[in-house]
Tab-separated table of C-alpha atoms and ligand atoms in Angstrom:
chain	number	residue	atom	x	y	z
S	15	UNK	CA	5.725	-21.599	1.513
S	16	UNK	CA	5.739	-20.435	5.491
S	17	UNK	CA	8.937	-18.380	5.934
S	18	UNK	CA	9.615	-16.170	8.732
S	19	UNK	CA	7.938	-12.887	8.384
S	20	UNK	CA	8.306	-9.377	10.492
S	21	UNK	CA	5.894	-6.894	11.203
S	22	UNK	CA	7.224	-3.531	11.504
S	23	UNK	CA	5.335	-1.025	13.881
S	24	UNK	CA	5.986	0.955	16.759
S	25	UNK	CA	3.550	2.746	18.784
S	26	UNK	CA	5.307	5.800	17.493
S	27	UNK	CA	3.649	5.451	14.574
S	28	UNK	CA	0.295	6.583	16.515
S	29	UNK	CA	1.593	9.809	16.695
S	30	UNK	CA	1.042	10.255	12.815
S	31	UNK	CA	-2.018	12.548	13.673
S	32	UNK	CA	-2.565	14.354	11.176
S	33	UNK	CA	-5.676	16.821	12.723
S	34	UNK	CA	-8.675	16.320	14.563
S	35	UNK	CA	-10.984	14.691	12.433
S	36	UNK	CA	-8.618	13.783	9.526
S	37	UNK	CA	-9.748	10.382	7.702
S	38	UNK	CA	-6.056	9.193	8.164
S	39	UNK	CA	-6.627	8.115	12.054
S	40	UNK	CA	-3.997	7.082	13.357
S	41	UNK	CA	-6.253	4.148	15.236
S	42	UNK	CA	-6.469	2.593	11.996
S	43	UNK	CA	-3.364	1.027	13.210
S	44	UNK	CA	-3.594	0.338	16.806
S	45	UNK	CA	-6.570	-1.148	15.684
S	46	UNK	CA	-5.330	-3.687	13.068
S	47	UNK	CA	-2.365	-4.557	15.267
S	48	UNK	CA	-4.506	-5.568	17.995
S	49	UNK	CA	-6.506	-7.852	15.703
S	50	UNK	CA	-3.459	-9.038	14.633
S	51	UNK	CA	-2.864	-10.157	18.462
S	52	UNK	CA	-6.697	-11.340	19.043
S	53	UNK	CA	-6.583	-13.788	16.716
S	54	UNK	CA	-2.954	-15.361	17.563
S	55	UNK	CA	-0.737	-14.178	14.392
S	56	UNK	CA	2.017	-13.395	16.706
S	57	UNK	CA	1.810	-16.713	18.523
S	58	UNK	CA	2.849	-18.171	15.060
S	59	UNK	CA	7.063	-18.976	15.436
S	60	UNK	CA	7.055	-17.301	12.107
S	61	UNK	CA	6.261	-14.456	12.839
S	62	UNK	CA	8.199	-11.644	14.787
S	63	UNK	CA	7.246	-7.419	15.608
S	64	UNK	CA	10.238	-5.615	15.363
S	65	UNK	CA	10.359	-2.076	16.409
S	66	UNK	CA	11.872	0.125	13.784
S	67	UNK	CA	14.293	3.033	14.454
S	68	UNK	CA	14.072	6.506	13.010
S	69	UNK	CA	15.914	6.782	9.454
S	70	UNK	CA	18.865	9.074	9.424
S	71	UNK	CA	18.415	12.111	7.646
S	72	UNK	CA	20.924	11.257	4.068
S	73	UNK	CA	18.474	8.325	3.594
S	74	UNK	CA	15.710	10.443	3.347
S	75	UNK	CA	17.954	12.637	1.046
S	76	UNK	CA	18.305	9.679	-1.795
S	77	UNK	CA	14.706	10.990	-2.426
S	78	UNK	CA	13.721	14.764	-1.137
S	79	UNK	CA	15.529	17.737	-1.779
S	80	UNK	CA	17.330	19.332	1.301
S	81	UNK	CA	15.371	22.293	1.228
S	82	UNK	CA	11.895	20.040	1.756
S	83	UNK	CA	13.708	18.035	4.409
S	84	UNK	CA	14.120	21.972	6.199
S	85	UNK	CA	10.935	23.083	5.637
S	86	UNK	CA	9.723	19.462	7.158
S	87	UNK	CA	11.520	20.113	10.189
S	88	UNK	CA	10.986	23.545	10.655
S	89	UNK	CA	7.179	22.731	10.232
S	90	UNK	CA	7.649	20.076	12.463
S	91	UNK	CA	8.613	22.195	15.593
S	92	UNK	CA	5.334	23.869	15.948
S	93	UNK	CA	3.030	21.817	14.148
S	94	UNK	CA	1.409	24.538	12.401
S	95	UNK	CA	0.561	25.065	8.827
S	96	UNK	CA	0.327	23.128	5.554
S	97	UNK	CA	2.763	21.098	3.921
S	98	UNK	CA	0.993	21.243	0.880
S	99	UNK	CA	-2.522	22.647	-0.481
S	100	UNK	CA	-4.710	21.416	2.388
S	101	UNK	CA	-4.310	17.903	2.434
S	102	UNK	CA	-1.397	17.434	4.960
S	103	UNK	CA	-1.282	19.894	7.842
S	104	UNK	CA	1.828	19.840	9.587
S	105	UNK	CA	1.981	17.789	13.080
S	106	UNK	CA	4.314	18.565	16.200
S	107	UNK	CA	7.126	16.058	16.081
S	108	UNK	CA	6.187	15.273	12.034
S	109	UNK	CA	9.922	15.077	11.601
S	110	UNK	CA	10.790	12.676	14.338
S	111	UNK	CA	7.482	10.696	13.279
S	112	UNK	CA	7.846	10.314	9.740
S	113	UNK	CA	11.147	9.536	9.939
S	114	UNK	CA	10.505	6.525	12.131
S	115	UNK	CA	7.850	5.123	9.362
S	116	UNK	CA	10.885	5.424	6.862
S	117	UNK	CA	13.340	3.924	9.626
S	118	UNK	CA	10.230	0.785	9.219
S	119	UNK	CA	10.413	0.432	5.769
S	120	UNK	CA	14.013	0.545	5.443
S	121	UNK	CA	14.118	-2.326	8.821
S	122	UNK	CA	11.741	-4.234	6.544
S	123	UNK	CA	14.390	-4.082	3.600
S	124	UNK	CA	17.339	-4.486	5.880
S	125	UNK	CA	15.348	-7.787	7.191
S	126	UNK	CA	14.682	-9.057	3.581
S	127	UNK	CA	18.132	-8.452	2.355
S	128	UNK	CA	19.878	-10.013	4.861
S	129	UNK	CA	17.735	-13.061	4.721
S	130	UNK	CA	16.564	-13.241	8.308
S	131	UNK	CA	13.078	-12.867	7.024
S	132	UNK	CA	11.339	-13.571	3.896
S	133	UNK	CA	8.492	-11.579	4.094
S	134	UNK	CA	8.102	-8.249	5.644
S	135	UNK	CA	5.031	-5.883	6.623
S	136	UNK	CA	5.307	-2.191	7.745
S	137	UNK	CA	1.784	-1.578	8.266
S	138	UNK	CA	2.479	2.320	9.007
S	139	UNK	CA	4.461	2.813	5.798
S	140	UNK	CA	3.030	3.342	2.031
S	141	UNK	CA	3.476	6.942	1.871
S	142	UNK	CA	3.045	7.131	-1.792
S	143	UNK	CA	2.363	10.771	-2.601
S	144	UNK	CA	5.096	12.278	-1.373
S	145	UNK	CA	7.630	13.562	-4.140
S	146	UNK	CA	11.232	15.082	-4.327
S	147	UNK	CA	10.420	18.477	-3.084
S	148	UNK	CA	6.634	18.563	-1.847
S	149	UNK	CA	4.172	16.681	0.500
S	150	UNK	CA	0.651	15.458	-1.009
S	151	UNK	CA	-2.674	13.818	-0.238
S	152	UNK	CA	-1.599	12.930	3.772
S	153	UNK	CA	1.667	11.362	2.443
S	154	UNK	CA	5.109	13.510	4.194
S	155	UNK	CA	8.156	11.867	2.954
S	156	UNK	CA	7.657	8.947	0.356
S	157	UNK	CA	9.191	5.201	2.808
S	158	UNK	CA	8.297	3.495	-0.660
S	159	UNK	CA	10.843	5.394	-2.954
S	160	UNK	CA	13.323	5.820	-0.120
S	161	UNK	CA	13.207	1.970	0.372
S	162	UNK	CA	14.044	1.419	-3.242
S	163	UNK	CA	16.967	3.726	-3.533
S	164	UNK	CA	18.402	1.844	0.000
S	165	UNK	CA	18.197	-1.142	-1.427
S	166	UNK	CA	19.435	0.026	-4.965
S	167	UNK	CA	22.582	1.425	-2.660
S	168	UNK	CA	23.169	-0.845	-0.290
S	169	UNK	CA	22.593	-4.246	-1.777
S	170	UNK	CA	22.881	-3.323	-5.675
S	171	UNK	CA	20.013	-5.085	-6.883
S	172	UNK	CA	18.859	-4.503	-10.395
S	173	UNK	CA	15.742	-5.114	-11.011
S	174	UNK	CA	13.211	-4.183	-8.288
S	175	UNK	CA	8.945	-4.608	-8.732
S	176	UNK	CA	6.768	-2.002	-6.904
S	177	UNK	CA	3.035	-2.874	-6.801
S	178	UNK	CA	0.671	-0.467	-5.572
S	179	UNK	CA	-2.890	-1.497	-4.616
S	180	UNK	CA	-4.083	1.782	-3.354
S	181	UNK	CA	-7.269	3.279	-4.752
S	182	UNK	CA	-4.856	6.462	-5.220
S	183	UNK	CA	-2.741	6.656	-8.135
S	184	UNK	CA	1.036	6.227	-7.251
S	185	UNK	CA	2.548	9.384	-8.350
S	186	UNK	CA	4.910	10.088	-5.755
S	187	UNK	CA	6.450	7.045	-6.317
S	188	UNK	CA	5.934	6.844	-10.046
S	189	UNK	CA	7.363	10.109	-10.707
S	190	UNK	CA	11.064	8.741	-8.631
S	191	UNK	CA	11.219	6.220	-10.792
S	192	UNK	CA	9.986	7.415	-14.261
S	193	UNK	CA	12.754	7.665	-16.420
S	194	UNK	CA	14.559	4.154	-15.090
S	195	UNK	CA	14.094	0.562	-15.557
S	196	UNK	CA	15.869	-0.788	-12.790
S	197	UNK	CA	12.264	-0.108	-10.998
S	198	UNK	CA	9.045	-1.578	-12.773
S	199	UNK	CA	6.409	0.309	-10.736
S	200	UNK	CA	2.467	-0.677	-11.204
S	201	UNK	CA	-0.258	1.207	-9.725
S	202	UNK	CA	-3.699	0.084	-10.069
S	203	UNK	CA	-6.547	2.434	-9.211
S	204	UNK	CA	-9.646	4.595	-9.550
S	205	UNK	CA	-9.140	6.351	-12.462
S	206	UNK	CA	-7.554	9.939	-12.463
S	207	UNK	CA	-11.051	11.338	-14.111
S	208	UNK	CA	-12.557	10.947	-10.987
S	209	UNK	CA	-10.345	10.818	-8.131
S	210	UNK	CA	-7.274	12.397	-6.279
S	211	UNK	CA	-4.791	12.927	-7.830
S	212	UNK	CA	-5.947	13.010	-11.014
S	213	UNK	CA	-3.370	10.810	-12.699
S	214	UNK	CA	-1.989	7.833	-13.517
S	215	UNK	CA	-3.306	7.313	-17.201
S	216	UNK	CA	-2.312	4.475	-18.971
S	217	UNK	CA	-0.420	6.995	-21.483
S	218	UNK	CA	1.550	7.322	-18.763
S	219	UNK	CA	4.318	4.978	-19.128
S	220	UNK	CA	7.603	6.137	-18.148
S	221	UNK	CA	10.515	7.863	-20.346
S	222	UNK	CA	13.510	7.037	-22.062
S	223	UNK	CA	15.197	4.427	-20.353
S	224	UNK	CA	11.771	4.201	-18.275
S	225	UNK	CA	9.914	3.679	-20.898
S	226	UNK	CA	7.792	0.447	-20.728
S	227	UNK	CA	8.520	0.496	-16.836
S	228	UNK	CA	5.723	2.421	-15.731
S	229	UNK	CA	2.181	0.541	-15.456
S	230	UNK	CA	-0.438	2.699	-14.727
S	231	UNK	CA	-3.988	1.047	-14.923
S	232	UNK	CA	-7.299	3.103	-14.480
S	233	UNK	CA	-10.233	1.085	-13.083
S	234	UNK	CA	-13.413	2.582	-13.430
S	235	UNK	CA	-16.078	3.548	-10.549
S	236	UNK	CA	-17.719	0.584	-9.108
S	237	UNK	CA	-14.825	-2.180	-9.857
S	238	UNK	CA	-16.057	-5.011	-8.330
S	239	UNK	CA	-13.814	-8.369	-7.007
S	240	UNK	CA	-13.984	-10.073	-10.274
S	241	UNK	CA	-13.554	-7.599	-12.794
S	242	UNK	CA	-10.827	-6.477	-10.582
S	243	UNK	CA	-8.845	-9.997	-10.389
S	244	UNK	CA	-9.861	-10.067	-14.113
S	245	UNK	CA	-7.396	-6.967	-14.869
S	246	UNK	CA	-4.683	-7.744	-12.004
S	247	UNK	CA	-4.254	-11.302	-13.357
S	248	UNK	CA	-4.094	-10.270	-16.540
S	249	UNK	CA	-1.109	-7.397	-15.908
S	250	UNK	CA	0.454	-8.407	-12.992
S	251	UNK	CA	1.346	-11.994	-13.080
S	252	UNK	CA	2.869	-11.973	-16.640
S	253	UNK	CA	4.721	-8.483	-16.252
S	254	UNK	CA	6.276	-10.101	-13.027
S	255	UNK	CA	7.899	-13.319	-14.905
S	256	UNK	CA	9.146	-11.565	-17.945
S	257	UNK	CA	10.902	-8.756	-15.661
S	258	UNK	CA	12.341	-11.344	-13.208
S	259	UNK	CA	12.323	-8.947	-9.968
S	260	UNK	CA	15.040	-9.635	-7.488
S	261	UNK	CA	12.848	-8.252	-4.808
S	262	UNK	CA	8.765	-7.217	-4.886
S	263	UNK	CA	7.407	-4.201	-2.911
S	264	UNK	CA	3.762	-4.239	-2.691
S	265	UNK	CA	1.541	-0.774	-1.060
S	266	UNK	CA	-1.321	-2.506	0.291
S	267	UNK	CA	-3.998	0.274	0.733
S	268	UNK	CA	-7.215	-1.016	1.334
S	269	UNK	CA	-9.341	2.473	0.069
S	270	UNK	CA	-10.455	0.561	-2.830
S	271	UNK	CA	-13.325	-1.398	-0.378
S	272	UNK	CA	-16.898	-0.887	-1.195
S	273	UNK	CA	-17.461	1.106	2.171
S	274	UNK	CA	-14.756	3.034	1.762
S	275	UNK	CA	-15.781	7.237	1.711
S	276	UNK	CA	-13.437	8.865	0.120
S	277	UNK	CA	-13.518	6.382	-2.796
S	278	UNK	CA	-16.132	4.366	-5.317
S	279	UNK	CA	-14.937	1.236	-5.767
S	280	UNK	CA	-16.519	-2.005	-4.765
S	281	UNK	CA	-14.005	-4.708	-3.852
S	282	UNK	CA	-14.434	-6.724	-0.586
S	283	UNK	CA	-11.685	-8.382	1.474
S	284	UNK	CA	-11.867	-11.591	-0.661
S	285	UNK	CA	-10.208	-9.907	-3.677
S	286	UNK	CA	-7.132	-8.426	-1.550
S	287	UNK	CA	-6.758	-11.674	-0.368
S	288	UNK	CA	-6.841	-13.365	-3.741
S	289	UNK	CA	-3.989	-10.742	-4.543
S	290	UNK	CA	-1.998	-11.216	-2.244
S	291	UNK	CA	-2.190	-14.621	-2.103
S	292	UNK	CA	-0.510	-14.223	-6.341
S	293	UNK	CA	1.596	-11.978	-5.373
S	294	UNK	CA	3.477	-14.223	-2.512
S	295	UNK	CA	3.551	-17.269	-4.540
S	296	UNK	CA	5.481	-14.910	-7.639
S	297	UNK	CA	7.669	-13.748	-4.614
S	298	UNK	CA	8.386	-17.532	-4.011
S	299	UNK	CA	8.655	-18.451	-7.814
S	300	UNK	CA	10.646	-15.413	-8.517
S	301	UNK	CA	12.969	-13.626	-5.816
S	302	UNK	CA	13.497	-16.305	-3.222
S	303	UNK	CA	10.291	-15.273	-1.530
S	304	UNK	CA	11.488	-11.328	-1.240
S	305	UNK	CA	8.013	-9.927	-0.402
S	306	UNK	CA	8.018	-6.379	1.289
S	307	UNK	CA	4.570	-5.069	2.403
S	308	UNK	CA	3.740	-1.643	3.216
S	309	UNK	CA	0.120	-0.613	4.883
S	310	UNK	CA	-1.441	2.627	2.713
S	311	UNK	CA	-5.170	4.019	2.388
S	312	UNK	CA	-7.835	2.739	3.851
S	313	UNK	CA	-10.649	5.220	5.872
S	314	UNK	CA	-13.009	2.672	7.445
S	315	UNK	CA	-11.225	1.149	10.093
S	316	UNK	CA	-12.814	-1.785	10.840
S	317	UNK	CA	-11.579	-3.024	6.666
S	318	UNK	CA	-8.444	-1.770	7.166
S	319	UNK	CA	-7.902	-4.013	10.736
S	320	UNK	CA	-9.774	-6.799	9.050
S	321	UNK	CA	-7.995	-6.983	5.963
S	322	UNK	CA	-4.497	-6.500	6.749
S	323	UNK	CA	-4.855	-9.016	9.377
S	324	UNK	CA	-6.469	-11.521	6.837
S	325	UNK	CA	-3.641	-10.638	4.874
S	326	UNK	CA	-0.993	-11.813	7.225
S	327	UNK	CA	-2.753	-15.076	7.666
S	328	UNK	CA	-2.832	-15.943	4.395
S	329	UNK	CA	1.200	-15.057	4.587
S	330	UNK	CA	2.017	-17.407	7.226
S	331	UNK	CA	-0.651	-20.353	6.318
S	332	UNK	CA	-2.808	-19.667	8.660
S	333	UNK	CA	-6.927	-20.363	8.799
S	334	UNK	CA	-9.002	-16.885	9.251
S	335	UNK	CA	-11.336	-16.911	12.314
S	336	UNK	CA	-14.791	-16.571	10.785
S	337	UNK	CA	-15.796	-14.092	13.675
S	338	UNK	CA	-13.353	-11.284	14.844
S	339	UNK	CA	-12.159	-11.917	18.350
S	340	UNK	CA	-14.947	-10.367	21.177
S	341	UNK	CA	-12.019	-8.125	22.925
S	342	UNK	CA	-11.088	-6.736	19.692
S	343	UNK	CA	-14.391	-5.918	19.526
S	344	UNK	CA	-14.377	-4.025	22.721
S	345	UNK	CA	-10.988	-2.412	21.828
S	346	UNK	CA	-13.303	-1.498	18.413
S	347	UNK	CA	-15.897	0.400	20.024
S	348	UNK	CA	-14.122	2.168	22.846
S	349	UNK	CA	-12.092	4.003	19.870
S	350	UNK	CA	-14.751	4.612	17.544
S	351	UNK	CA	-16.644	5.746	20.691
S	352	UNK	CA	-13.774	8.371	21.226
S	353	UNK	CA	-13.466	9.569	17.690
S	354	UNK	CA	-17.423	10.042	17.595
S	355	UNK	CA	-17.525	6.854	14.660
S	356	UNK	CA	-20.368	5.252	16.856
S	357	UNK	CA	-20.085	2.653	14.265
S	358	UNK	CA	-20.908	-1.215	15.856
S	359	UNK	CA	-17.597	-3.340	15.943
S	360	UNK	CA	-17.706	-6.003	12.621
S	361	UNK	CA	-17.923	-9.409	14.136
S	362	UNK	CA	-17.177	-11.039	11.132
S	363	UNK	CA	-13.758	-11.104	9.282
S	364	UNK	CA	-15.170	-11.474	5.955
S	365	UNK	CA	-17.264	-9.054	3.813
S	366	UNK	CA	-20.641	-9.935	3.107
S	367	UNK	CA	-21.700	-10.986	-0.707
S	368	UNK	CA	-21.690	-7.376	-2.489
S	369	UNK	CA	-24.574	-7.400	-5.022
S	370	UNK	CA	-23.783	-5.679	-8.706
S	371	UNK	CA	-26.275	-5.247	-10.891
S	372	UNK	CA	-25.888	-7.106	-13.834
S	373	UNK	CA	-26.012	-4.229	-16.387
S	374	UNK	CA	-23.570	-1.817	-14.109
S	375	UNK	CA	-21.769	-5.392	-13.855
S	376	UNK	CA	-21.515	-5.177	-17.960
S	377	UNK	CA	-20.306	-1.316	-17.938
S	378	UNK	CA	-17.576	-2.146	-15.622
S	379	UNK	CA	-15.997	-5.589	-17.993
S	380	UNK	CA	-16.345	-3.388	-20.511
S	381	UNK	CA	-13.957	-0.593	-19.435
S	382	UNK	CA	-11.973	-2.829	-17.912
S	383	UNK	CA	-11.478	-4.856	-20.946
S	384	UNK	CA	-10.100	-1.885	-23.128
S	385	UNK	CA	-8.053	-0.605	-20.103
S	386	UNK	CA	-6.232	-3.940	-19.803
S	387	UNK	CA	-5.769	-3.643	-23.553
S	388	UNK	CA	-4.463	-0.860	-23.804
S	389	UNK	CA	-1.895	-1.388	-21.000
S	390	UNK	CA	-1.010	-4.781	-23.076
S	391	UNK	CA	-0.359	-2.665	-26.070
S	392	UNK	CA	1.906	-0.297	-24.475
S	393	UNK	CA	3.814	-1.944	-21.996
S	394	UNK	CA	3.840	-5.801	-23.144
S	395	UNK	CA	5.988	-5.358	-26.105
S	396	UNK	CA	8.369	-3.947	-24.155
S	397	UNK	CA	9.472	-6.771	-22.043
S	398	UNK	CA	8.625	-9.217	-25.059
S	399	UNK	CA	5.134	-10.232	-24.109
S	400	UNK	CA	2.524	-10.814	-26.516
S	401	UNK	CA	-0.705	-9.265	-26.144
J	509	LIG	ZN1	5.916	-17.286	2.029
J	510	LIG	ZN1	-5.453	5.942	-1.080
């Protein structure tokens, strides 16, 4: 199942900076990128980096409203302000910036479409909160929702799968989509009770000719890798065969690791990896191997190089180097040295066993048990599933 596979990413994308001090650093990426290097992913002859161009300004109009596009570029020019309540400050050049990470995500499509890759990863894209007329939680204009109406447009597909793996609920892209089912959108994350943005309930599950197409499950604090794997396998898998996607999109934000800090969930690399490693073989089964990956959350940055260069491996068949490369290492602590982290460099690529206790281990089935439920009752019936 080795097809060839582009990473998107420009240097450009550095330049997301956010403010001094902001969790979203833009090293994150430099970071995985060069792991990506150190351990010989782009000596693979399936594998390509191709530099993305900045989208033109009508393809960011299939999702925002002109008059957010204006305030985004009037922002833009001096870099001052808020694009929303506190979350996103404006950056100088925001315009230019984000519209490159949407020029990545749309490459990434163009790429797929065309079949001159199977697989595709734009590790700066996953902008998920971002809605028609507003920025939210870091997120300026939403590459996920703007890929899907491209695609819709330009290459008429039908049927179109987004699943989000960020520990924040999807509601940018959710709320796009929630009244169609050409889009089946799934989000699974901490649940809205106790974490930004405070939705993405499983009552939440689309309208009118939407309805049925919006999957929205809630995993309590302290999900751990098999309760976690429990509920995905349980939704995902089954949701995917029955709605027959022509293409999947898949956030991968990584926030939902057990040293995350804006988050309290307790997954290690080993679950993402078992994910993704379902999700490309439904790609294969289902839409000629169609698999478009987009980076997302993820505030430790050690996880977020670690896992999304795991990830890749697994993509292209490739064994994972037990210890991370020594000059990645180096690379490691210069930055966090220069962003005052002063954490050590990992030298392994794999988390360490995470220890639950049994009884929080019991609390956490439990939920999960009448979340996945639920969702069954709601949604499966729908697209003629029992549950
Ligand atoms: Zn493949
Ligand atoms: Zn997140």
């Amino acid at each position: 199942m080795t097809g060839k596979m582009a990473v998107i990413y420009s240097d450009d994308y550095l330049k997301y900076y956010l403010s001094p001090n902001h969790p979203l650093r833009p090293q994150r990426l430099a970071l995985a990128i060069r792991l990506m290097r150190e351990i010989g992913v782009f000596n693979n002859q399936n594998v390509t980096m191709v530099e993305p161009g900045e989208c033109e300004e009508v393809e960011l109009e299939l999702v925002h409203s002109p008059e957010y596009i204006e305030l985004v570029k009037t922002l833009s020019k001096t870099g001052e302000g808020y694009l929303d309540y506190g979350d996103t400050p404006a950056f100088p050049r925001m315009f230019e910036v984000t519209r490159k990470i949407v020029g990545g995500s749309l490459k990434a499509a163009d790429l797929l479409n065309k079949g001159e890759v199977q697989h595709a990863f734009n590790i700066g894209g996953g902008l998920h909160h971002a809605t028609r007329s507003r920025a939210s939680g870091f997120c300026v204009f939403n590459d996920i929702a703007c890929t899907v109406r491209y695609i819709q447009k330009k290459y008429q597909l039908k049927r179109i799968m987004v699943v989000d793996l960020d520990c924040h609920h999807a509601d940018g892209t959710q709320d796009t989509f929630y009244s169609e089912s050409g889009v089946l959108t799934v989000s699974l994350h901490e649940d809205g009770t106790y974490l930004f943005p405070g939705s993405g309930f499983v009552f939440e599950d689309g309208e009118g000719e939407g309805k049925g197409y919006c999957v929205n499950v809630p995993l309590p604090p302290y999900t751990f890798d098999e309760a976690y794997l429990y509920a995905f396998n349980e939704i995902v898998p089954p949701l995917a065969r029955a709605y027959k996607p022509e293409l999947i999109l898949q956030q991968s934000g990584v926030d939902t690791h057990y040293t995350d800090p804006l988050t309290s969930e307790a997954l290690t690399i080993r679950a993402f990896l078992n994910v993704v490693k379902t999700m490309h073989s439904l790609a294969h089964e289902l839409c000629d191997g169609k698999y478009l990956l987009f980076g997302g959350g993820g505030y430790q940055i050690g996880v977020v190089a670690r896992a999304w260069a795991s990830m890749l491996c697994e993509l292209l068949n490739i064994s994972i180097p037990e210890e991370t490369p020594e000059a990645w290492r180096e690379f490691y602590n210069s930055v966090s040295k220069e962003i005052g982290l002063n954490y050590a460099a990992p030298t392994k690529m794999e988390d360490p066993e995470v220890k639950v206790e049994e009884r929080a281990k019991k609390m956490v089935f439990e939920d999960l048990k009448q979340v996945v439920q639920d969702v069954k009752e709601r949604i499966f019936p729908v697209h003629g599933l029992d549950f």
